[in-house]
XYZ file of C-alpha atoms in Angstrom:
436
model
C 0.010 -0.006 -0.003
C 2.880 2.367 0.689
C 3.990 1.844 -2.914
C 0.450 2.569 -4.113
C 0.288 5.735 -2.028
C 3.656 6.917 -3.319
C 2.675 6.230 -6.945
C -0.658 7.977 -6.438
C 1.019 11.076 -5.000
C 3.517 11.118 -7.840
C 0.694 10.705 -10.363
C -1.313 13.554 -8.813
C 1.652 15.918 -8.455
C 2.315 18.381 -11.240
C 5.936 19.026 -10.329
C 7.509 15.557 -10.115
C 8.350 14.966 -13.777
C 9.566 18.565 -14.416
C 11.923 18.192 -11.444
C 13.279 14.911 -12.871
C 13.777 16.552 -16.256
C 15.466 19.536 -14.569
C 17.948 17.271 -12.759
C 18.629 15.415 -16.007
C 19.243 18.789 -17.667
C 21.896 19.710 -15.090
C 23.539 16.353 -15.643
C 23.445 16.869 -19.428
C 25.044 20.309 -19.030
C 27.865 18.710 -17.039
C 28.463 16.102 -19.731
C 28.381 18.610 -22.576
C 30.703 21.015 -20.733
C 33.124 18.162 -20.102
C 33.099 17.388 -23.805
C 33.810 21.051 -24.630
C 36.685 21.292 -22.157
C 38.345 17.890 -22.530
C 37.513 16.416 -25.930
C 36.890 19.259 -28.356
C 40.419 20.800 -28.077
C 41.935 17.386 -28.796
C 39.720 16.368 -31.710
C 38.671 19.736 -33.160
C 40.336 18.922 -36.454
C 38.228 15.763 -36.775
C 34.925 17.467 -35.973
C 33.063 19.100 -38.918
C 33.179 22.900 -38.715
C 29.397 23.102 -38.991
C 29.085 21.534 -35.528
C 31.489 23.980 -33.847
C 30.544 27.487 -32.736
C 32.555 30.413 -31.355
C 31.942 32.175 -28.065
C 30.281 35.345 -29.424
C 27.911 33.455 -31.709
C 27.074 31.030 -28.897
C 26.051 33.915 -26.589
C 23.692 35.388 -29.165
C 22.319 31.932 -29.952
C 21.680 31.126 -26.287
C 19.932 34.445 -25.687
C 17.598 33.824 -28.650
C 16.888 30.226 -27.632
C 16.048 31.236 -24.047
C 13.492 33.699 -25.373
C 12.024 31.077 -27.725
C 11.807 28.483 -24.936
C 10.084 30.935 -22.572
C 7.608 31.797 -25.323
C 6.704 28.112 -25.807
C 6.334 27.639 -22.046
C 4.074 30.692 -21.802
C 1.838 29.525 -24.660
C 1.661 26.009 -23.151
C 0.565 27.325 -19.747
C -1.974 29.583 -21.421
C -3.300 26.545 -23.310
C -3.571 24.612 -20.094
C -5.617 27.433 -18.502
C -7.933 27.497 -21.507
C -8.492 23.751 -21.218
C -9.157 24.017 -17.480
C -11.654 26.848 -17.990
C -13.434 24.945 -20.766
C -13.695 21.809 -18.660
C -15.026 23.640 -15.621
C -17.654 25.582 -17.534
C -18.785 23.170 -20.253
C -17.839 19.612 -19.312
C -17.136 18.138 -15.875
C -14.782 19.558 -13.215
C -13.995 15.950 -12.319
C -12.501 15.447 -15.797
C -9.833 18.052 -15.008
C -7.944 15.317 -13.161
C -7.542 13.326 -16.382
C -5.979 16.207 -18.274
C -3.680 17.329 -15.451
C -2.555 13.761 -14.787
C -1.987 13.055 -18.453
C 1.513 11.807 -19.242
C 1.696 13.995 -22.325
C 0.981 17.156 -20.340
C 3.603 16.387 -17.708
C 6.245 15.180 -20.153
C 5.832 18.264 -22.332
C 6.367 20.579 -19.381
C 9.281 18.400 -18.328
C 10.906 18.762 -21.759
C 10.459 22.532 -21.603
C 12.053 22.569 -18.143
C 14.944 20.533 -19.501
C 15.490 22.839 -22.458
C 15.237 26.087 -20.506
C 17.642 24.984 -17.742
C 20.050 23.529 -20.321
C 20.196 26.786 -22.317
C 20.337 29.015 -19.221
C 23.212 27.150 -17.539
C 25.155 26.920 -20.796
C 24.855 30.675 -21.210
C 25.980 31.194 -17.630
C 29.001 28.907 -18.116
C 30.240 30.816 -21.152
C 33.451 32.593 -20.271
C 35.861 34.889 -22.012
C 38.353 32.075 -22.408
C 40.392 31.768 -25.545
C 38.694 28.567 -26.595
C 37.245 29.308 -30.014
C 35.384 26.067 -30.734
C 32.383 24.865 -28.734
C 30.205 21.831 -29.363
C 27.570 22.689 -26.711
C 25.655 25.158 -28.962
C 25.014 22.310 -31.420
C 23.464 20.145 -28.647
C 21.468 23.164 -27.484
C 19.973 23.627 -30.938
C 19.115 19.909 -31.088
C 17.340 20.036 -27.701
C 15.470 23.174 -28.726
C 14.235 21.527 -31.917
C 13.068 18.559 -29.810
C 11.267 20.996 -27.516
C 9.569 22.537 -30.532
C 8.366 19.053 -31.560
C 6.898 18.482 -28.108
C 5.316 21.925 -28.230
C 3.529 21.040 -31.484
C 2.488 17.683 -29.965
C 1.043 19.426 -26.902
C -0.944 21.939 -28.933
C -2.363 19.098 -31.020
C -3.148 17.091 -27.860
C -4.809 20.047 -26.072
C -6.858 20.889 -29.179
C -8.203 17.331 -29.245
C -8.815 17.259 -25.516
C -11.210 20.232 -25.627
C -13.338 18.320 -28.132
C -16.115 16.765 -26.126
C -16.260 13.564 -28.219
C -12.572 12.898 -27.617
C -13.028 13.503 -23.875
C -15.993 11.154 -23.719
C -14.074 8.465 -25.567
C -11.059 8.874 -23.255
C -13.155 8.607 -20.109
C -14.978 5.593 -21.511
C -11.740 3.756 -22.355
C -10.205 4.432 -18.951
C -13.353 3.226 -17.194
C -13.462 0.070 -19.328
C -9.867 -0.680 -18.282
C -10.781 -0.099 -14.642
C -13.731 -2.529 -14.855
C -11.465 -5.289 -16.151
C -8.847 -4.605 -13.470
C -11.446 -4.560 -10.710
C -12.979 -7.918 -11.559
C -9.887 -9.799 -12.704
C -8.938 -13.047 -10.959
C -7.306 -12.605 -7.549
C -4.925 -14.691 -5.507
C -7.375 -14.749 -2.584
C -10.848 -16.201 -2.273
C -13.947 -14.227 -3.266
C -17.402 -15.504 -2.285
C -20.956 -14.307 -2.609
C -22.269 -16.518 0.234
C -20.795 -17.957 3.395
C -21.926 -20.411 6.063
C -24.173 -18.346 8.378
C -23.511 -20.621 11.333
C -19.788 -19.918 11.029
C -20.439 -16.174 10.795
C -22.660 -16.267 13.869
C -19.983 -18.208 15.753
C -17.434 -15.533 14.850
C -19.721 -12.682 15.877
C -20.356 -14.251 19.276
C -16.938 -12.961 20.321
C -16.555 -9.379 21.518
C -16.532 -6.989 18.624
C -13.793 -4.369 18.450
C -13.906 -1.167 16.405
C -11.300 0.941 14.639
C -11.955 4.512 13.598
C -10.856 6.805 10.770
C -7.890 9.006 11.689
C -8.800 11.633 9.106
C -11.754 12.754 7.001
C -11.769 12.017 3.302
C -12.779 9.656 0.514
C -11.850 5.990 0.420
C -9.612 5.940 -2.655
C -8.023 2.499 -2.538
C -8.137 -0.735 -0.550
C -5.231 -3.169 -0.800
C -7.322 -6.361 -0.473
C -4.389 -8.741 -0.798
C -2.350 -7.033 1.912
C -5.422 -6.694 4.144
C -6.398 -10.350 3.869
C -2.822 -11.551 4.465
C -2.525 -9.216 7.444
C -5.802 -10.514 8.922
C -4.696 -14.100 8.343
C -1.339 -13.459 10.044
C -3.049 -11.884 13.059
C -5.881 -14.490 13.155
C -8.818 -12.130 12.890
C -11.920 -11.428 10.831
C -12.711 -7.870 9.758
C -15.963 -6.311 8.604
C -15.673 -3.103 6.587
C -18.096 -0.283 7.301
C -17.549 1.445 3.953
C -17.295 0.995 0.204
C -14.673 2.350 -2.124
C -15.585 5.935 -2.994
C -17.440 6.636 0.284
C -16.692 9.761 2.273
C -15.725 8.966 5.867
C -15.506 11.722 8.530
C -12.805 11.593 11.162
C -13.786 9.275 14.023
C -16.234 7.227 11.954
C -16.028 3.420 12.488
C -14.066 1.976 9.584
C -13.596 -1.666 10.574
C -15.249 -3.980 13.054
C -13.072 -6.949 13.897
C -13.063 -10.166 15.881
C -9.625 -11.287 17.033
C -8.789 -14.897 17.915
C -5.483 -14.013 19.650
C -6.694 -10.916 21.552
C -4.757 -8.567 19.301
C -5.800 -4.925 19.517
C -5.656 -3.060 16.211
C -4.048 0.354 16.194
C -5.851 2.866 13.956
C -2.447 3.793 12.449
C -2.372 0.337 10.908
C -5.121 1.442 8.501
C -2.499 3.322 6.511
C -0.989 -0.003 5.512
C -3.999 -1.124 3.496
C -6.447 1.797 3.293
C -5.939 5.022 1.356
C -8.059 8.015 2.389
C -7.698 11.243 0.361
C -9.303 14.647 -0.107
C -10.989 13.777 -3.388
C -12.338 10.756 -5.228
C -10.064 9.075 -7.746
C -10.425 6.356 -10.341
C -7.914 3.990 -8.734
C -10.688 1.518 -7.804
C -13.815 3.681 -8.018
C -15.795 2.623 -11.077
C -18.765 4.733 -10.091
C -16.652 7.894 -9.972
C -15.318 7.246 -13.470
C -18.853 6.798 -14.787
C -19.984 9.951 -12.945
C -17.766 11.986 -15.294
C -19.867 10.874 -18.270
C -23.046 11.591 -16.300
C -21.898 15.129 -15.529
C -21.031 15.829 -19.163
C -24.489 14.590 -20.183
C -26.237 16.706 -17.554
C -24.277 19.791 -18.580
C -25.263 19.157 -22.204
C -28.926 18.943 -21.216
C -28.880 22.250 -19.345
C -30.767 25.160 -20.841
C -27.494 27.066 -21.327
C -25.919 24.284 -23.404
C -28.959 22.604 -24.989
C -26.869 19.905 -26.684
C -28.878 16.654 -26.535
C -26.614 14.889 -29.051
C -23.684 15.104 -26.624
C -25.909 13.730 -23.873
C -26.972 10.860 -26.152
C -23.305 10.113 -26.905
C -22.670 9.877 -23.127
C -25.715 7.621 -22.757
C -24.373 5.230 -25.396
C -20.965 5.147 -23.705
C -22.575 4.509 -20.350
C -24.558 1.690 -21.914
C -21.363 0.145 -23.266
C -19.746 0.352 -19.831
C -22.781 -1.228 -18.172
C -22.657 -4.056 -20.701
C -18.998 -4.687 -19.834
C -19.792 -4.417 -16.159
C -22.656 -6.908 -16.511
C -20.274 -9.370 -18.186
C -17.600 -9.064 -15.486
C -19.626 -8.236 -12.382
C -19.430 -10.518 -9.346
C -21.335 -9.614 -6.180
C -18.587 -10.436 -3.712
C -19.166 -9.995 0.006
C -16.823 -12.488 1.695
C -13.068 -12.753 1.219
C -10.938 -15.679 2.393
C -7.221 -16.359 2.670
C -5.285 -19.076 0.870
C -6.297 -21.574 3.544
C -9.990 -20.954 2.888
C -10.627 -19.130 6.202
C -12.905 -16.112 6.262
C -10.923 -12.894 6.756
C -12.941 -9.991 5.419
C -16.635 -9.110 5.148
C -17.215 -6.164 2.827
C -20.342 -5.317 0.859
C -19.611 -4.339 -2.747
C -21.705 -2.011 -4.841
C -24.562 -3.862 -6.489
C -25.132 -3.762 -10.230
C -28.374 -1.864 -9.692
C -26.394 0.816 -7.842
C -24.198 1.369 -10.900
C -27.313 1.337 -13.051
C -29.092 3.894 -10.898
C -26.123 6.241 -10.562
C -25.585 6.125 -14.354
C -29.029 7.411 -15.312
C -30.997 8.916 -12.452
C -29.681 12.458 -13.039
C -29.961 12.158 -16.809
C -33.534 10.906 -16.329
C -34.345 13.943 -14.175
C -32.963 16.566 -16.567
C -33.870 14.774 -19.810
C -37.337 13.451 -19.034
C -38.955 16.075 -21.310
C -36.745 15.163 -24.279
C -38.106 12.042 -25.957
C -34.798 11.477 -27.804
C -32.979 11.174 -24.482
C -35.621 8.821 -23.055
C -35.642 6.616 -26.115
C -31.861 6.316 -26.124
C -31.788 5.359 -22.437
C -34.337 2.646 -23.080
C -32.372 1.522 -26.127
C -29.066 1.164 -24.263
C -30.847 -0.744 -21.476
C -32.244 -3.116 -24.109
C -28.832 -3.608 -25.702
C -27.295 -4.227 -22.306
C -29.970 -6.855 -21.640
C -29.067 -8.629 -24.895
C -25.554 -9.434 -23.600
C -26.474 -10.037 -19.935
C -27.618 -13.014 -17.914
C -31.172 -13.470 -16.647
C -30.706 -11.836 -13.246
C -29.184 -8.722 -14.775
C -31.959 -8.654 -17.414
C -34.578 -8.538 -14.625
C -32.840 -5.576 -13.001
C -32.615 -3.780 -16.362
C -36.311 -4.304 -17.032
C -37.291 -3.046 -13.583
C -35.047 -0.016 -13.956
C -36.572 0.715 -17.346
C -39.948 1.022 -15.601
C -38.375 3.617 -13.332
C -37.085 5.558 -16.349
C -40.551 5.676 -17.924
C -42.412 6.693 -14.759
C -42.020 10.389 -15.563
C -42.994 9.986 -19.212
C -46.626 10.505 -20.187
C -46.648 7.719 -22.746
C -50.280 8.156 -23.754
C -49.675 11.819 -24.678
C -46.670 11.137 -26.914
C -46.942 12.091 -30.593
C -47.719 9.118 -32.797
C -44.256 8.685 -34.305
C -42.537 9.101 -30.927
C -44.879 6.513 -29.445
C -44.251 4.028 -32.262
C -40.487 4.451 -32.049
C -40.454 3.908 -28.274
C -42.862 1.001 -28.537
C -40.636 -0.757 -31.108
C -37.725 -0.650 -28.669
C -39.944 -1.821 -25.788
C -41.215 -4.783 -27.792
C -37.649 -5.957 -28.455
C -36.744 -5.294 -24.829
C -39.699 -7.364 -23.560
C -38.918 -10.255 -25.921
C -35.268 -10.314 -24.835
C -36.082 -10.329 -21.113
C -39.166 -12.630 -21.402
C -41.400 -9.911 -19.926
C -44.953 -8.986 -20.804
C -45.541 -5.604 -22.433
C -49.031 -4.162 -21.943
C -48.929 -1.438 -24.555
C -51.648 -1.091 -27.116
């Protein structure tokens, strides 16, 4: 968990990669200076004249390159502010994390940091020595050209990122990856049911409680470490939270039953539980899907009035729900490698993901028949690829979607279009449709 925390902090920080690039730049300056002092005087006759530069020309070149580098940095930061403003006002503030944590954004700023420090230190190291030939200006020009390439890449990347369709696709792909990672096979046991007599026997012992040391969101749970730790200390834990929940300081986090009278110190939570100031997509599928929901809701607002963007989000949410239905396992009990119960923790149900995906869109789009029809359509398509239990939940949720729709007052073509989808939906789920 300490490794996960460190990697999460590094991922969230905006300064880490630029600092690394800056240190590499200082190292590169040392190497290039050593070449100028030690190697160039010896082999100057073997080096093409086009690669060598005199002191006066080097000074003018460095001054111009510093100005050019600062200009690119200024434009890049201005572009970042434009993207942030666009996201906050038109899309979802939660999607800002994706752009700021993007590897391209951080590496571009890192390259600019490298180039600026490299040019600045080389200018500072120029002396009035009698050495006429320098190789460092050639390397400086090369690094500046590379910086220009990264600058063009960043402008292209930022221009794509402010396009709502590209953002929706990016969020969808990242959430799809998270779903697969969340429900992949584990090295510990995962069970939906457990022997109730054994659970009752465990709970007959005195229950102990541990409390949250700080307020914040549950960002990550290291299940493997937690289960191994509980097995080593011969105890059973029951979690009083789900990933993504907000826990105030002092709230009960774990109840536990110890078989060797061990008392758990709250500080031990930091070994397998990450609590932060904001929700992240480390393990929180719902939070990742919320980004698409917020973009859809913003598109349905009277100020935006962009139902096609909302429909695009609905389709992507439907695709994610289909993937979730194919991978979902309602796990409550976790066991160690010996098959002993170690953790009781309720997971989010499929209906919870379903509800959180569409309840806000339903509220703000209930008067737009195109939005309603597309919600029903994605629920039908999700039912096509789901098992029977998931199909029943989808059908019941569809009834909730249509509660606010006055079906009898719909125009004829709207009614026929919606009815055609409902007929296919009913046939797929083996339900009876009482529409005339």
